[in-house]
Amino acid sequence: MRIRVTSQDLSRQKVDLAVCFAYENDEAPRGVSDRGLREELAAQMKAERFEGSPGDRLVWNADGRYRARRFLVIGLGAESDVP
C-alpha cells in the first residue's frame, strides 16, 4: 500500500481513496477547494447524518466524476478540543 500526503486539490488527485476531515457541526469537509466536490461531499454528509464526531467516517464513491475513485471524510470531534 502506498500512502501520499499532499495539500493539493483533492479533486485532481488520481488515487483509489482521497481522505479529508471535518469537525463537529461542519457542513462540508475542511480543505476541499473544488466547489463542486465540496458540495457533493456536503450533500453526502447531510444525507448520511455525518456529525463529525471522533470516529465518524463517510465513504463516498465518486462514480467517475472525479479522478479519485472514492473519498473518505473522517470526523475530528469538536474543533475547540484540538490543541
Tab-separated table of C-alpha atoms in Angstrom:
chain	number	residue	atom	x	y	z
A	1	MET	CA	0.000	0.000	0.000
A	2	ARG	CA	1.311	3.409	-0.938
A	3	ILE	CA	0.267	6.456	1.090
A	4	ARG	CA	0.852	10.008	-0.095
A	5	VAL	CA	0.155	13.211	1.836
A	6	THR	CA	-0.494	16.360	-0.160
A	7	SER	CA	-2.034	19.775	0.218
A	8	GLN	CA	-3.030	19.840	-3.459
A	9	ASP	CA	-6.645	19.930	-4.609
A	10	LEU	CA	-8.294	16.557	-3.869
A	11	SER	CA	-10.443	16.799	-6.996
A	12	ARG	CA	-7.298	16.477	-9.147
A	13	GLN	CA	-5.686	13.508	-7.381
A	14	LYS	CA	-5.744	10.214	-9.301
A	15	VAL	CA	-5.944	7.842	-6.340
A	16	ASP	CA	-8.095	4.987	-5.089
A	17	LEU	CA	-9.061	6.847	-1.913
A	18	ALA	CA	-8.750	10.544	-1.045
A	19	VAL	CA	-9.130	11.473	2.631
A	20	CYS	CA	-10.415	14.744	4.095
A	21	PHE	CA	-11.585	15.818	7.537
A	22	ALA	CA	-14.484	17.570	9.243
A	23	TYR	CA	-15.043	18.890	12.751
A	24	GLU	CA	-18.343	18.558	14.581
A	25	ASN	CA	-21.071	20.698	13.022
A	26	ASP	CA	-19.080	21.348	9.813
A	27	GLU	CA	-21.429	21.315	6.838
A	28	ALA	CA	-18.613	20.309	4.457
A	29	PRO	CA	-15.140	18.831	4.894
A	30	ARG	CA	-12.248	21.195	5.526
A	31	GLY	CA	-9.586	21.890	2.930
A	32	VAL	CA	-11.575	20.848	-0.143
A	33	SER	CA	-11.017	23.712	-2.559
A	34	ASP	CA	-13.018	22.417	-5.535
A	35	ARG	CA	-16.513	23.850	-5.108
A	36	GLY	CA	-18.310	21.003	-6.879
A	37	LEU	CA	-16.549	18.336	-4.849
A	38	ARG	CA	-17.146	20.234	-1.605
A	39	GLU	CA	-20.878	20.483	-2.427
A	40	GLU	CA	-21.083	16.776	-3.336
A	41	LEU	CA	-19.395	15.754	-0.097
A	42	ALA	CA	-21.551	18.166	1.910
A	43	ALA	CA	-24.692	16.606	0.390
A	44	GLN	CA	-23.445	13.123	1.306
A	45	MET	CA	-22.588	14.252	4.840
A	46	LYS	CA	-26.113	15.593	5.249
A	47	ALA	CA	-27.758	12.515	3.728
A	48	GLU	CA	-25.781	10.159	5.960
A	49	ARG	CA	-26.243	12.351	9.051
A	50	PHE	CA	-22.469	12.655	9.432
A	51	GLU	CA	-21.841	14.700	12.589
A	52	GLY	CA	-18.042	14.986	12.602
A	53	SER	CA	-17.711	13.256	15.958
A	54	PRO	CA	-14.454	11.423	16.679
A	55	GLY	CA	-14.561	8.136	14.799
A	56	ASP	CA	-17.307	9.214	12.390
A	57	ARG	CA	-16.500	8.298	8.831
A	58	LEU	CA	-18.172	8.602	5.478
A	59	VAL	CA	-17.058	6.805	2.321
A	60	TRP	CA	-18.362	8.148	-0.976
A	61	ASN	CA	-17.855	6.502	-4.366
A	62	ALA	CA	-17.320	9.262	-6.942
A	63	ASP	CA	-18.574	7.083	-9.834
A	64	GLY	CA	-16.022	8.582	-12.244
A	65	ARG	CA	-16.939	12.217	-11.596
A	66	TYR	CA	-13.514	12.919	-10.103
A	67	ARG	CA	-10.071	11.448	-10.599
A	68	ALA	CA	-10.167	9.830	-7.150
A	69	ARG	CA	-12.338	6.709	-7.111
A	70	ARG	CA	-13.600	7.240	-3.551
A	71	PHE	CA	-13.490	9.873	-0.847
A	72	LEU	CA	-13.305	9.320	2.893
A	73	VAL	CA	-14.395	12.019	5.339
A	74	ILE	CA	-13.167	11.476	8.901
A	75	GLY	CA	-14.720	13.196	11.906
A	76	LEU	CA	-12.327	15.017	14.242
A	77	GLY	CA	-14.712	15.972	17.041
A	78	ALA	CA	-15.089	19.467	18.450
A	79	GLU	CA	-12.662	21.977	16.992
A	80	SER	CA	-12.250	23.514	20.451
A	81	ASP	CA	-10.844	20.181	21.721
A	82	VAL	CA	-7.942	20.209	19.262
A	83	PRO	CA	-4.774	21.644	20.809
